GROMACS .gro file of C-alpha atoms in nm:
model
  478
    1UNK     CA    1  -1.428  -0.538   1.960
    2UNK     CA    2  -1.648  -0.675   2.236
    3UNK     CA    3  -1.457  -0.756   2.555
    4UNK     CA    4  -1.643  -1.085   2.594
    5UNK     CA    5  -1.500  -1.206   2.266
    6UNK     CA    6  -1.146  -1.100   2.353
    7UNK     CA    7  -1.178  -1.282   2.683
    8UNK     CA    8  -1.225  -1.607   2.494
    9UNK     CA    9  -0.870  -1.587   2.360
   10UNK     CA   10  -0.660  -1.800   2.598
   11UNK     CA   11  -0.366  -1.634   2.774
   12UNK     CA   12  -0.333  -1.340   2.535
   13UNK     CA   13  -0.381  -0.972   2.602
   14UNK     CA   14  -0.630  -0.794   2.378
   15UNK     CA   15  -0.377  -0.531   2.271
   16UNK     CA   16  -0.112  -0.787   2.177
   17UNK     CA   17  -0.361  -0.986   1.972
   18UNK     CA   18  -0.494  -0.673   1.802
   19UNK     CA   19  -0.137  -0.589   1.699
   20UNK     CA   20  -0.092  -0.935   1.547
   21UNK     CA   21  -0.428  -0.915   1.368
   22UNK     CA   22  -0.349  -0.574   1.219
   23UNK     CA   23  -0.006  -0.689   1.102
   24UNK     CA   24  -0.133  -1.008   0.941
   25UNK     CA   25  -0.434  -0.841   0.781
   26UNK     CA   26  -0.207  -0.587   0.612
   27UNK     CA   27  -0.011  -0.865   0.438
   28UNK     CA   28  -0.280  -0.898   0.175
   29UNK     CA   29  -0.464  -0.569   0.161
   30UNK     CA   30  -0.467  -0.193   0.194
   31UNK     CA   31  -0.623  -0.213   0.541
   32UNK     CA   32  -0.332  -0.013   0.682
   33UNK     CA   33  -0.351   0.366   0.683
   34UNK     CA   34  -0.125   0.506   0.406
   35UNK     CA   35  -0.070   0.823   0.611
   36UNK     CA   36   0.086   0.616   0.889
   37UNK     CA   37   0.344   0.449   0.666
   38UNK     CA   38   0.703   0.528   0.756
   39UNK     CA   39   0.786   0.638   0.403
   40UNK     CA   40   0.460   0.715   0.218
   41UNK     CA   41   0.653   0.866  -0.074
   42UNK     CA   42   0.815   0.526  -0.142
   43UNK     CA   43   0.486   0.346  -0.083
   44UNK     CA   44   0.322   0.577  -0.340
   45UNK     CA   45   0.592   0.500  -0.596
   46UNK     CA   46   0.551   0.125  -0.542
   47UNK     CA   47   0.174   0.162  -0.559
   48UNK     CA   48   0.207   0.322  -0.903
   49UNK     CA   49   0.456   0.059  -1.018
   50UNK     CA   50   0.225  -0.221  -0.909
   51UNK     CA   51  -0.096  -0.083  -1.058
   52UNK     CA   52   0.073   0.026  -1.382
   53UNK     CA   53   0.244  -0.309  -1.438
   54UNK     CA   54  -0.075  -0.496  -1.348
   55UNK     CA   55  -0.276  -0.293  -1.598
   56UNK     CA   56  -0.020  -0.340  -1.876
   57UNK     CA   57  -0.004  -0.715  -1.816
   58UNK     CA   58  -0.378  -0.779  -1.778
   59UNK     CA   59  -0.530  -1.027  -2.020
   60UNK     CA   60  -0.827  -1.257  -2.051
   61UNK     CA   61  -0.816  -1.595  -1.877
   62UNK     CA   62  -0.639  -1.482  -1.562
   63UNK     CA   63  -0.758  -1.561  -1.211
   64UNK     CA   64  -0.839  -1.246  -1.020
   65UNK     CA   65  -0.859  -1.205  -0.645
   66UNK     CA   66  -1.217  -1.102  -0.562
   67UNK     CA   67  -1.215  -1.094  -0.182
   68UNK     CA   68  -1.051  -1.217   0.135
   69UNK     CA   69  -1.196  -1.301   0.473
   70UNK     CA   70  -0.994  -1.292   0.791
   71UNK     CA   71  -1.155  -1.502   1.065
   72UNK     CA   72  -1.079  -1.523   1.436
   73UNK     CA   73  -1.079  -1.848   1.628
   74UNK     CA   74  -1.317  -1.790   1.922
   75UNK     CA   75  -1.409  -2.156   1.968
   76UNK     CA   76  -1.583  -2.104   1.635
   77UNK     CA   77  -1.464  -1.909   1.332
   78UNK     CA   78  -1.581  -1.546   1.351
   79UNK     CA   79  -1.542  -1.328   1.035
   80UNK     CA   80  -1.343  -1.017   1.126
   81UNK     CA   81  -1.213  -0.835   0.817
   82UNK     CA   82  -1.326  -0.868   0.454
   83UNK     CA   83  -1.174  -0.659   0.174
   84UNK     CA   84  -1.363  -0.683  -0.158
   85UNK     CA   85  -1.199  -0.590  -0.490
   86UNK     CA   86  -1.368  -0.452  -0.803
   87UNK     CA   87  -1.198  -0.449  -1.145
   88UNK     CA   88  -1.272  -0.280  -1.474
   89UNK     CA   89  -1.296  -0.477  -1.797
   90UNK     CA   90  -0.923  -0.429  -1.856
   91UNK     CA   91  -0.845  -0.616  -1.534
   92UNK     CA   92  -0.744  -0.307  -1.338
   93UNK     CA   93  -0.859  -0.276  -0.979
   94UNK     CA   94  -1.073   0.037  -0.941
   95UNK     CA   95  -1.236  -0.009  -0.601
   96UNK     CA   96  -1.145  -0.176  -0.273
   97UNK     CA   97  -1.403  -0.186   0.004
   98UNK     CA   98  -1.268  -0.289   0.344
   99UNK     CA   99  -1.537  -0.437   0.568
  100UNK     CA  100  -1.511  -0.513   0.939
  101UNK     CA  101  -1.743  -0.709   1.165
  102UNK     CA  102  -1.977  -0.526   1.399
  103UNK     CA  103  -1.969  -0.751   1.704
  104UNK     CA  104  -2.294  -0.613   1.841
  105UNK     CA  105  -2.485  -0.741   1.538
  106UNK     CA  106  -2.226  -0.993   1.412
  107UNK     CA  107  -2.266  -0.840   1.064
  108UNK     CA  108  -2.001  -0.713   0.825
  109UNK     CA  109  -2.011  -0.335   0.783
  110UNK     CA  110  -1.803  -0.107   0.559
  111UNK     CA  111  -1.505   0.055   0.726
  112UNK     CA  112  -1.311   0.220   0.445
  113UNK     CA  113  -1.283   0.218   0.070
  114UNK     CA  114  -1.012   0.296  -0.181
  115UNK     CA  115  -1.089   0.451  -0.520
  116UNK     CA  116  -0.827   0.399  -0.790
  117UNK     CA  117  -0.834   0.600  -1.114
  118UNK     CA  118  -0.624   0.572  -1.431
  119UNK     CA  119  -0.531   0.819  -1.704
  120UNK     CA  120  -0.580   0.771  -2.077
  121UNK     CA  121  -0.250   0.581  -2.097
  122UNK     CA  122  -0.378   0.333  -1.839
  123UNK     CA  123  -0.147   0.458  -1.565
  124UNK     CA  124  -0.248   0.524  -1.206
  125UNK     CA  125  -0.365   0.885  -1.174
  126UNK     CA  126  -0.545   0.899  -0.837
  127UNK     CA  127  -0.565   0.694  -0.521
  128UNK     CA  128  -0.829   0.811  -0.274
  129UNK     CA  129  -0.911   0.678   0.072
  130UNK     CA  130  -1.254   0.729   0.230
  131UNK     CA  131  -1.405   0.616   0.560
  132UNK     CA  132  -1.762   0.511   0.625
  133UNK     CA  133  -1.958   0.729   0.867
  134UNK     CA  134  -2.217   0.500   1.023
  135UNK     CA  135  -2.410   0.784   1.184
  136UNK     CA  136  -2.444   0.981   0.860
  137UNK     CA  137  -2.461   0.667   0.639
  138UNK     CA  138  -2.216   0.812   0.389
  139UNK     CA  139  -1.853   0.792   0.277
  140UNK     CA  140  -1.623   1.063   0.413
  141UNK     CA  141  -1.317   1.160   0.203
  142UNK     CA  142  -0.990   1.143   0.397
  143UNK     CA  143  -0.671   1.105   0.194
  144UNK     CA  144  -0.569   1.158  -0.169
  145UNK     CA  145  -0.267   1.085  -0.387
  146UNK     CA  146  -0.243   1.239  -0.737
  147UNK     CA  147   0.018   1.114  -0.985
  148UNK     CA  148   0.200   1.280  -1.273
  149UNK     CA  149   0.443   1.120  -1.520
  150UNK     CA  150   0.742   1.224  -1.729
  151UNK     CA  151   0.779   1.166  -2.103
  152UNK     CA  152   0.935   0.823  -2.036
  153UNK     CA  153   0.621   0.716  -1.851
  154UNK     CA  154   0.782   0.717  -1.506
  155UNK     CA  155   0.628   0.880  -1.201
  156UNK     CA  156   0.759   1.236  -1.177
  157UNK     CA  157   0.537   1.391  -0.908
  158UNK     CA  158   0.294   1.274  -0.642
  159UNK     CA  159   0.073   1.521  -0.456
  160UNK     CA  160  -0.056   1.419  -0.111
  161UNK     CA  161  -0.373   1.588   0.018
  162UNK     CA  162  -0.604   1.553   0.315
  163UNK     CA  163  -0.973   1.636   0.326
  164UNK     CA  164  -1.072   1.936   0.537
  165UNK     CA  165  -1.419   1.876   0.680
  166UNK     CA  166  -1.476   2.240   0.772
  167UNK     CA  167  -1.421   2.379   0.422
  168UNK     CA  168  -1.527   2.059   0.241
  169UNK     CA  169  -1.220   2.080   0.019
  170UNK     CA  170  -0.899   1.892  -0.041
  171UNK     CA  171  -0.597   2.061   0.117
  172UNK     CA  172  -0.239   2.006   0.002
  173UNK     CA  173  -0.020   1.839   0.261
  174UNK     CA  174   0.301   1.751   0.076
  175UNK     CA  175   0.440   1.660  -0.263
  176UNK     CA  176   0.727   1.447  -0.387
  177UNK     CA  177   0.935   1.486  -0.702
  178UNK     CA  178   1.115   1.184  -0.848
  179UNK     CA  179   1.425   1.223  -1.066
  180UNK     CA  180   1.595   0.950  -1.269
  181UNK     CA  181   1.943   0.894  -1.411
  182UNK     CA  182   2.023   0.830  -1.777
  183UNK     CA  183   1.964   0.456  -1.724
  184UNK     CA  184   1.612   0.524  -1.600
  185UNK     CA  185   1.697   0.434  -1.239
  186UNK     CA  186   1.577   0.641  -0.946
  187UNK     CA  187   1.834   0.912  -0.879
  188UNK     CA  188   1.677   1.152  -0.633
  189UNK     CA  189   1.358   1.204  -0.432
  190UNK     CA  190   1.271   1.559  -0.323
  191UNK     CA  191   1.007   1.600  -0.054
  192UNK     CA  192   0.814   1.925  -0.006
  193UNK     CA  193   0.545   2.034   0.239
  194UNK     CA  194   0.271   2.287   0.175
  195UNK     CA  195   0.384   2.588   0.372
  196UNK     CA  196   0.267   2.941   0.428
  197UNK     CA  197   0.167   3.153   0.253
  198UNK     CA  198   0.059   2.880   0.012
  199UNK     CA  199   0.388   2.765  -0.136
  200UNK     CA  200   0.593   2.447  -0.154
  201UNK     CA  201   0.881   2.439   0.095
  202UNK     CA  202   1.159   2.182   0.064
  203UNK     CA  203   1.176   1.932   0.351
  204UNK     CA  204   1.433   1.663   0.269
  205UNK     CA  205   1.586   1.465  -0.014
  206UNK     CA  206   1.703   1.109  -0.078
  207UNK     CA  207   1.989   1.043  -0.321
  208UNK     CA  208   2.045   0.698  -0.473
  209UNK     CA  209   2.372   0.541  -0.586
  210UNK     CA  210   2.372   0.224  -0.799
  211UNK     CA  211   2.644  -0.033  -0.865
  212UNK     CA  212   2.752  -0.171  -1.204
  213UNK     CA  213   2.478  -0.437  -1.183
  214UNK     CA  214   2.211  -0.166  -1.141
  215UNK     CA  215   2.160  -0.252  -0.773
  216UNK     CA  216   2.121   0.010  -0.501
  217UNK     CA  217   2.451   0.057  -0.321
  218UNK     CA  218   2.379   0.368  -0.114
  219UNK     CA  219   2.086   0.589  -0.011
  220UNK     CA  220   2.170   0.923   0.144
  221UNK     CA  221   1.895   1.119   0.322
  222UNK     CA  222   1.950   1.490   0.391
  223UNK     CA  223   1.722   1.739   0.566
  224UNK     CA  224   1.685   2.101   0.463
  225UNK     CA  225   1.818   2.347   0.720
  226UNK     CA  226   1.609   2.664   0.692
  227UNK     CA  227   1.851   2.867   0.901
  228UNK     CA  228   2.163   2.765   0.709
  229UNK     CA  229   1.974   2.743   0.379
  230UNK     CA  230   2.138   2.414   0.285
  231UNK     CA  231   2.091   2.038   0.305
  232UNK     CA  232   2.241   1.863   0.608
  233UNK     CA  233   2.316   1.486   0.599
  234UNK     CA  234   2.093   1.277   0.823
  235UNK     CA  235   2.099   0.902   0.750
  236UNK     CA  236   2.274   0.668   0.510
  237UNK     CA  237   2.178   0.315   0.404
  238UNK     CA  238   2.460   0.104   0.261
  239UNK     CA  239   2.376  -0.215   0.072
  240UNK     CA  240   2.592  -0.523   0.027
  241UNK     CA  241   2.486  -0.827  -0.171
  242UNK     CA  242   2.479  -1.204  -0.134
  243UNK     CA  243   2.654  -1.425  -0.390
  244UNK     CA  244   2.308  -1.489  -0.538
  245UNK     CA  245   2.290  -1.121  -0.625
  246UNK     CA  246   2.024  -1.047  -0.364
  247UNK     CA  247   2.056  -0.811  -0.070
  248UNK     CA  248   2.279  -0.952   0.201
  249UNK     CA  249   2.299  -0.658   0.441
  250UNK     CA  250   2.164  -0.306   0.484
  251UNK     CA  251   2.364  -0.090   0.725
  252UNK     CA  252   2.197   0.229   0.846
  253UNK     CA  253   2.413   0.506   0.990
  254UNK     CA  254   2.326   0.843   1.146
  255UNK     CA  255   2.526   1.159   1.086
  256UNK     CA  256   2.662   1.329   1.399
  257UNK     CA  257   2.678   1.703   1.333
  258UNK     CA  258   2.900   1.765   1.634
  259UNK     CA  259   3.174   1.524   1.521
  260UNK     CA  260   3.087   1.535   1.149
  261UNK     CA  261   3.111   1.152   1.149
  262UNK     CA  262   2.872   0.870   1.058
  263UNK     CA  263   2.763   0.650   1.351
  264UNK     CA  264   2.623   0.299   1.307
  265UNK     CA  265   2.256   0.274   1.407
  266UNK     CA  266   2.083  -0.034   1.264
  267UNK     CA  267   2.169  -0.344   1.062
  268UNK     CA  268   1.948  -0.579   0.858
  269UNK     CA  269   2.087  -0.913   0.740
  270UNK     CA  270   1.942  -1.162   0.490
  271UNK     CA  271   2.036  -1.529   0.435
  272UNK     CA  272   1.927  -1.752   0.147
  273UNK     CA  273   1.898  -2.119   0.060
  274UNK     CA  274   2.047  -2.287  -0.249
  275UNK     CA  275   1.746  -2.170  -0.454
  276UNK     CA  276   1.804  -1.807  -0.347
  277UNK     CA  277   1.496  -1.805  -0.123
  278UNK     CA  278   1.523  -1.565   0.170
  279UNK     CA  279   1.509  -1.808   0.464
  280UNK     CA  280   1.636  -1.578   0.739
  281UNK     CA  281   1.611  -1.210   0.827
  282UNK     CA  282   1.785  -1.054   1.127
  283UNK     CA  283   1.775  -0.695   1.247
  284UNK     CA  284   1.988  -0.544   1.521
  285UNK     CA  285   2.067  -0.201   1.661
  286UNK     CA  286   2.401  -0.059   1.765
  287UNK     CA  287   2.459   0.007   2.136
  288UNK     CA  288   2.709   0.292   2.114
  289UNK     CA  289   2.766   0.292   2.491
  290UNK     CA  290   2.886  -0.071   2.500
  291UNK     CA  291   2.994  -0.056   2.133
  292UNK     CA  292   2.817  -0.382   2.042
  293UNK     CA  293   2.538  -0.491   1.808
  294UNK     CA  294   2.223  -0.598   1.996
  295UNK     CA  295   1.979  -0.837   1.822
  296UNK     CA  296   1.624  -0.706   1.776
  297UNK     CA  297   1.401  -0.903   1.537
  298UNK     CA  298   1.430  -1.232   1.349
  299UNK     CA  299   1.212  -1.392   1.079
  300UNK     CA  300   1.262  -1.754   0.980
  301UNK     CA  301   1.103  -1.885   0.657
  302UNK     CA  302   1.061  -2.227   0.495
  303UNK     CA  303   0.992  -2.291   0.127
  304UNK     CA  304   0.851  -2.574  -0.084
  305UNK     CA  305   1.045  -2.736  -0.368
  306UNK     CA  306   0.859  -2.507  -0.613
  307UNK     CA  307   0.984  -2.207  -0.409
  308UNK     CA  308   0.648  -2.116  -0.258
  309UNK     CA  309   0.671  -1.975   0.092
  310UNK     CA  310   0.533  -2.235   0.335
  311UNK     CA  311   0.582  -2.074   0.674
  312UNK     CA  312   0.736  -1.780   0.854
  313UNK     CA  313   0.807  -1.738   1.223
  314UNK     CA  314   0.867  -1.402   1.391
  315UNK     CA  315   1.090  -1.382   1.699
  316UNK     CA  316   1.199  -1.090   1.917
  317UNK     CA  317   1.518  -1.074   2.120
  318UNK     CA  318   1.482  -1.046   2.498
  319UNK     CA  319   1.784  -0.852   2.625
  320UNK     CA  320   1.705  -0.936   2.988
  321UNK     CA  321   1.761  -1.309   2.936
  322UNK     CA  322   1.975  -1.280   2.619
  323UNK     CA  323   1.768  -1.515   2.405
  324UNK     CA  324   1.516  -1.515   2.119
  325UNK     CA  325   1.146  -1.532   2.212
  326UNK     CA  326   0.881  -1.674   1.976
  327UNK     CA  327   0.611  -1.422   1.883
  328UNK     CA  328   0.388  -1.532   1.594
  329UNK     CA  329   0.378  -1.763   1.293
  330UNK     CA  330   0.200  -1.787   0.959
  331UNK     CA  331   0.159  -2.088   0.728
  332UNK     CA  332   0.049  -2.072   0.363
  333UNK     CA  333  -0.157  -2.297   0.134
  334UNK     CA  334  -0.163  -2.279  -0.247
  335UNK     CA  335  -0.340  -2.394  -0.560
  336UNK     CA  336  -0.043  -2.496  -0.773
  337UNK     CA  337  -0.259  -2.514  -1.088
  338UNK     CA  338  -0.235  -2.136  -1.123
  339UNK     CA  339   0.115  -1.983  -1.144
  340UNK     CA  340   0.187  -1.626  -1.048
  341UNK     CA  341   0.175  -1.498  -1.408
  342UNK     CA  342  -0.187  -1.617  -1.439
  343UNK     CA  343  -0.308  -1.405  -1.147
  344UNK     CA  344  -0.456  -1.056  -1.125
  345UNK     CA  345  -0.358  -0.903  -0.792
  346UNK     CA  346  -0.509  -0.586  -0.644
  347UNK     CA  347  -0.249  -0.516  -0.379
  348UNK     CA  348   0.112  -0.410  -0.355
  349UNK     CA  349   0.389  -0.485  -0.110
  350UNK     CA  350   0.598  -0.219   0.065
  351UNK     CA  351   0.879  -0.439   0.197
  352UNK     CA  352   1.219  -0.495   0.036
  353UNK     CA  353   1.093  -0.768  -0.197
  354UNK     CA  354   0.800  -0.794  -0.433
  355UNK     CA  355   0.536  -1.063  -0.394
  356UNK     CA  356   0.700  -1.273  -0.667
  357UNK     CA  357   0.994  -1.332  -0.432
  358UNK     CA  358   0.776  -1.548  -0.206
  359UNK     CA  359   0.468  -1.674  -0.392
  360UNK     CA  360   0.495  -1.857  -0.725
  361UNK     CA  361   0.135  -1.981  -0.728
  362UNK     CA  362  -0.214  -1.886  -0.617
  363UNK     CA  363  -0.233  -1.837  -0.240
  364UNK     CA  364  -0.559  -1.981  -0.106
  365UNK     CA  365  -0.526  -1.966   0.273
  366UNK     CA  366  -0.312  -1.840   0.560
  367UNK     CA  367  -0.319  -1.991   0.910
  368UNK     CA  368  -0.223  -1.750   1.190
  369UNK     CA  369  -0.067  -1.843   1.525
  370UNK     CA  370   0.071  -1.661   1.825
  371UNK     CA  371   0.305  -1.807   2.084
  372UNK     CA  372   0.164  -1.812   2.438
  373UNK     CA  373   0.466  -1.759   2.661
  374UNK     CA  374   0.267  -1.855   2.971
  375UNK     CA  375   0.171  -2.208   2.867
  376UNK     CA  376   0.458  -2.233   2.615
  377UNK     CA  377   0.264  -2.342   2.308
  378UNK     CA  378   0.134  -2.209   1.979
  379UNK     CA  379  -0.228  -2.088   1.977
  380UNK     CA  380  -0.423  -2.092   1.649
  381UNK     CA  381  -0.597  -1.753   1.658
  382UNK     CA  382  -0.692  -1.678   1.297
  383UNK     CA  383  -0.698  -1.760   0.929
  384UNK     CA  384  -0.731  -1.572   0.601
  385UNK     CA  385  -0.918  -1.725   0.307
  386UNK     CA  386  -0.863  -1.586  -0.043
  387UNK     CA  387  -1.135  -1.613  -0.309
  388UNK     CA  388  -1.058  -1.603  -0.681
  389UNK     CA  389  -1.255  -1.607  -1.007
  390UNK     CA  390  -1.183  -1.613  -1.379
  391UNK     CA  391  -1.137  -1.276  -1.547
  392UNK     CA  392  -1.280  -1.315  -1.900
  393UNK     CA  393  -1.229  -0.974  -2.066
  394UNK     CA  394  -0.873  -0.872  -2.133
  395UNK     CA  395  -0.713  -0.544  -2.214
  396UNK     CA  396  -0.621  -0.671  -2.559
  397UNK     CA  397  -0.993  -0.695  -2.644
  398UNK     CA  398  -1.054  -0.327  -2.575
  399UNK     CA  399  -1.036  -0.083  -2.862
  400UNK     CA  400  -0.857   0.244  -2.788
  401UNK     CA  401  -1.099   0.480  -2.619
  402UNK     CA  402  -1.101   0.838  -2.499
  403UNK     CA  403  -1.335   1.020  -2.265
  404UNK     CA  404  -1.360   1.398  -2.277
  405UNK     CA  405  -1.586   1.626  -2.073
  406UNK     CA  406  -1.619   1.996  -2.142
  407UNK     CA  407  -1.638   2.273  -2.052
  408UNK     CA  408  -1.452   2.235  -1.723
  409UNK     CA  409  -1.524   2.455  -1.527
  410UNK     CA  410  -1.892   2.433  -1.630
  411UNK     CA  411  -2.186   2.663  -1.564
  412UNK     CA  412  -2.502   2.528  -1.732
  413UNK     CA  413  -2.417   2.207  -1.918
  414UNK     CA  414  -2.145   1.942  -1.933
  415UNK     CA  415  -2.078   1.775  -2.270
  416UNK     CA  416  -1.944   1.422  -2.307
  417UNK     CA  417  -1.737   1.267  -2.584
  418UNK     CA  418  -1.710   0.888  -2.551
  419UNK     CA  419  -1.489   0.791  -2.842
  420UNK     CA  420  -1.438   0.416  -2.887
  421UNK     CA  421  -1.621   0.312  -2.568
  422UNK     CA  422  -1.720  -0.052  -2.624
  423UNK     CA  423  -2.004  -0.073  -2.371
  424UNK     CA  424  -2.383  -0.086  -2.364
  425UNK     CA  425  -2.582   0.156  -2.149
  426UNK     CA  426  -2.354   0.422  -2.000
  427UNK     CA  427  -2.438   0.639  -1.697
  428UNK     CA  428  -2.266   0.944  -1.554
  429UNK     CA  429  -2.285   1.001  -1.177
  430UNK     CA  430  -2.184   1.320  -1.000
  431UNK     CA  431  -2.078   1.321  -0.632
  432UNK     CA  432  -2.009   1.614  -0.404
  433UNK     CA  433  -1.701   1.616  -0.181
  434UNK     CA  434  -1.903   1.463   0.105
  435UNK     CA  435  -1.960   1.154  -0.109
  436UNK     CA  436  -2.330   1.230  -0.178
  437UNK     CA  437  -2.460   1.154  -0.525
  438UNK     CA  438  -2.618   1.468  -0.670
  439UNK     CA  439  -2.681   1.354  -1.028
  440UNK     CA  440  -2.723   1.036  -1.230
  441UNK     CA  441  -2.801   1.043  -1.602
  442UNK     CA  442  -2.774   0.810  -1.899
  443UNK     CA  443  -2.536   0.938  -2.167
  444UNK     CA  444  -2.404   0.850  -2.511
  445UNK     CA  445  -2.128   0.998  -2.724
  446UNK     CA  446  -2.213   1.367  -2.770
  447UNK     CA  447  -2.457   1.390  -2.476
  448UNK     CA  448  -2.506   1.714  -2.286
  449UNK     CA  449  -2.617   1.707  -1.921
  450UNK     CA  450  -2.782   2.003  -1.746
  451UNK     CA  451  -2.600   2.102  -1.423
  452UNK     CA  452  -2.747   2.451  -1.383
  453UNK     CA  453  -2.941   2.352  -1.070
  454UNK     CA  454  -2.637   2.205  -0.894
  455UNK     CA  455  -2.453   2.427  -0.650
  456UNK     CA  456  -2.108   2.566  -0.716
  457UNK     CA  457  -1.811   2.355  -0.613
  458UNK     CA  458  -1.581   2.067  -0.701
  459UNK     CA  459  -1.744   1.735  -0.789
  460UNK     CA  460  -1.632   1.384  -0.870
  461UNK     CA  461  -1.781   1.239  -1.188
  462UNK     CA  462  -1.790   0.869  -1.266
  463UNK     CA  463  -1.883   0.715  -1.599
  464UNK     CA  464  -2.027   0.370  -1.535
  465UNK     CA  465  -2.126   0.077  -1.754
  466UNK     CA  466  -2.232  -0.271  -1.650
  467UNK     CA  467  -2.161  -0.181  -1.284
  468UNK     CA  468  -1.798  -0.095  -1.370
  469UNK     CA  469  -1.639   0.249  -1.350
  470UNK     CA  470  -1.481   0.305  -1.692
  471UNK     CA  471  -1.367   0.662  -1.625
  472UNK     CA  472  -1.372   0.915  -1.342
  473UNK     CA  473  -1.232   1.256  -1.263
  474UNK     CA  474  -1.309   1.599  -1.119
  475UNK     CA  475  -1.526   1.876  -1.259
  476UNK     CA  476  -1.580   2.227  -1.130
  477UNK     CA  477  -1.925   2.387  -1.146
  478UNK     CA  478  -1.931   2.767  -1.126
   0.00000   0.00000   0.00000
């Protein structure tokens, strides 16, 4: 960002403001880097749960979120970040393009995009992140998640890969296996990394214990000790619950191998109002030298009578002066004519609570503030506007369809079966792993496309109708 623009922000350092902007932008989009998430294996599971439930619940007449614009207050409102969402006719998000402003030209330019694919059962099968290379004017693959499911339709495996520019191929990074108990609740997560020579090596596991009300009571994380060839305990999260049935406290302890005892490390506490809205969150860490809990972070929330979140204020504890210091604040505006169940949402949330915990109606705008601790007042630095439209084609209107391509691998021709596809003109596009389109051809059920002149390698195919991707996958040409 241009320094001249940052200098217009009164009494705030550029780095501090950038941190606030990044945090607030991530509230409503995928603008954060999935690889940087603290627990990407849990984020991946929640991503699947969100997209799968959204697809199953999609129907005509819902309001869908088309785009958002985050603007900075520089004496005038300057657009900064704009994610744009594309849906298929079933109401499933299939593409997210994240745009950022180029301050030299003051124009929005693509920064990254997310490609979301579904299997024949309508469940999330691939999530791919790509970045825009301005110099080469092309999309560069970066990160990939591939999902597999058990017979009960629950996520059983997720494979995480990164794109290797030198070999122009996807390389395994890690994989996660999810196991469930007889009640269908998460029982165990096993994490593996891609080791040498080309095999999966166990890294750690998480084991879940549930109470009689099917609430998490304990999460035990253990790391694999290669030397001892066994799992060693590492951390434990213990949950207690409020009288409302919601989480009241999460106590995190660390295992001390020398004493073989658990030592308190961190504590998160939640308070609620009479309507069971989470109005207060406190986190603290344990000072084992002084044997006391030291406050760390605090979030205060207010709610409307219809239980919509109205505001939240973030504070940090200053140990030097032993008091809470204001940091930033967000206020929310709604269109109460559209309840949560009438919305199509393209994003997921990776905190302890789902979106429904805080928003019962259509969110239309966020106002963003930071607290200037030099002049001791709130500064209005940004806002996020959300834009919605009516989704008119529902999943219930779609006849069952199947797409089959063969042979795969292919040498001379690829054949297409488009059974039950209720669309007009249909096109197949083929992209190499650098994101370059190498083929585009109109097809119908039973079409055969010549690929004999295309070089050997792995390609992404997309079947498109009416500007919507109705199916995509990988094909190998030999």
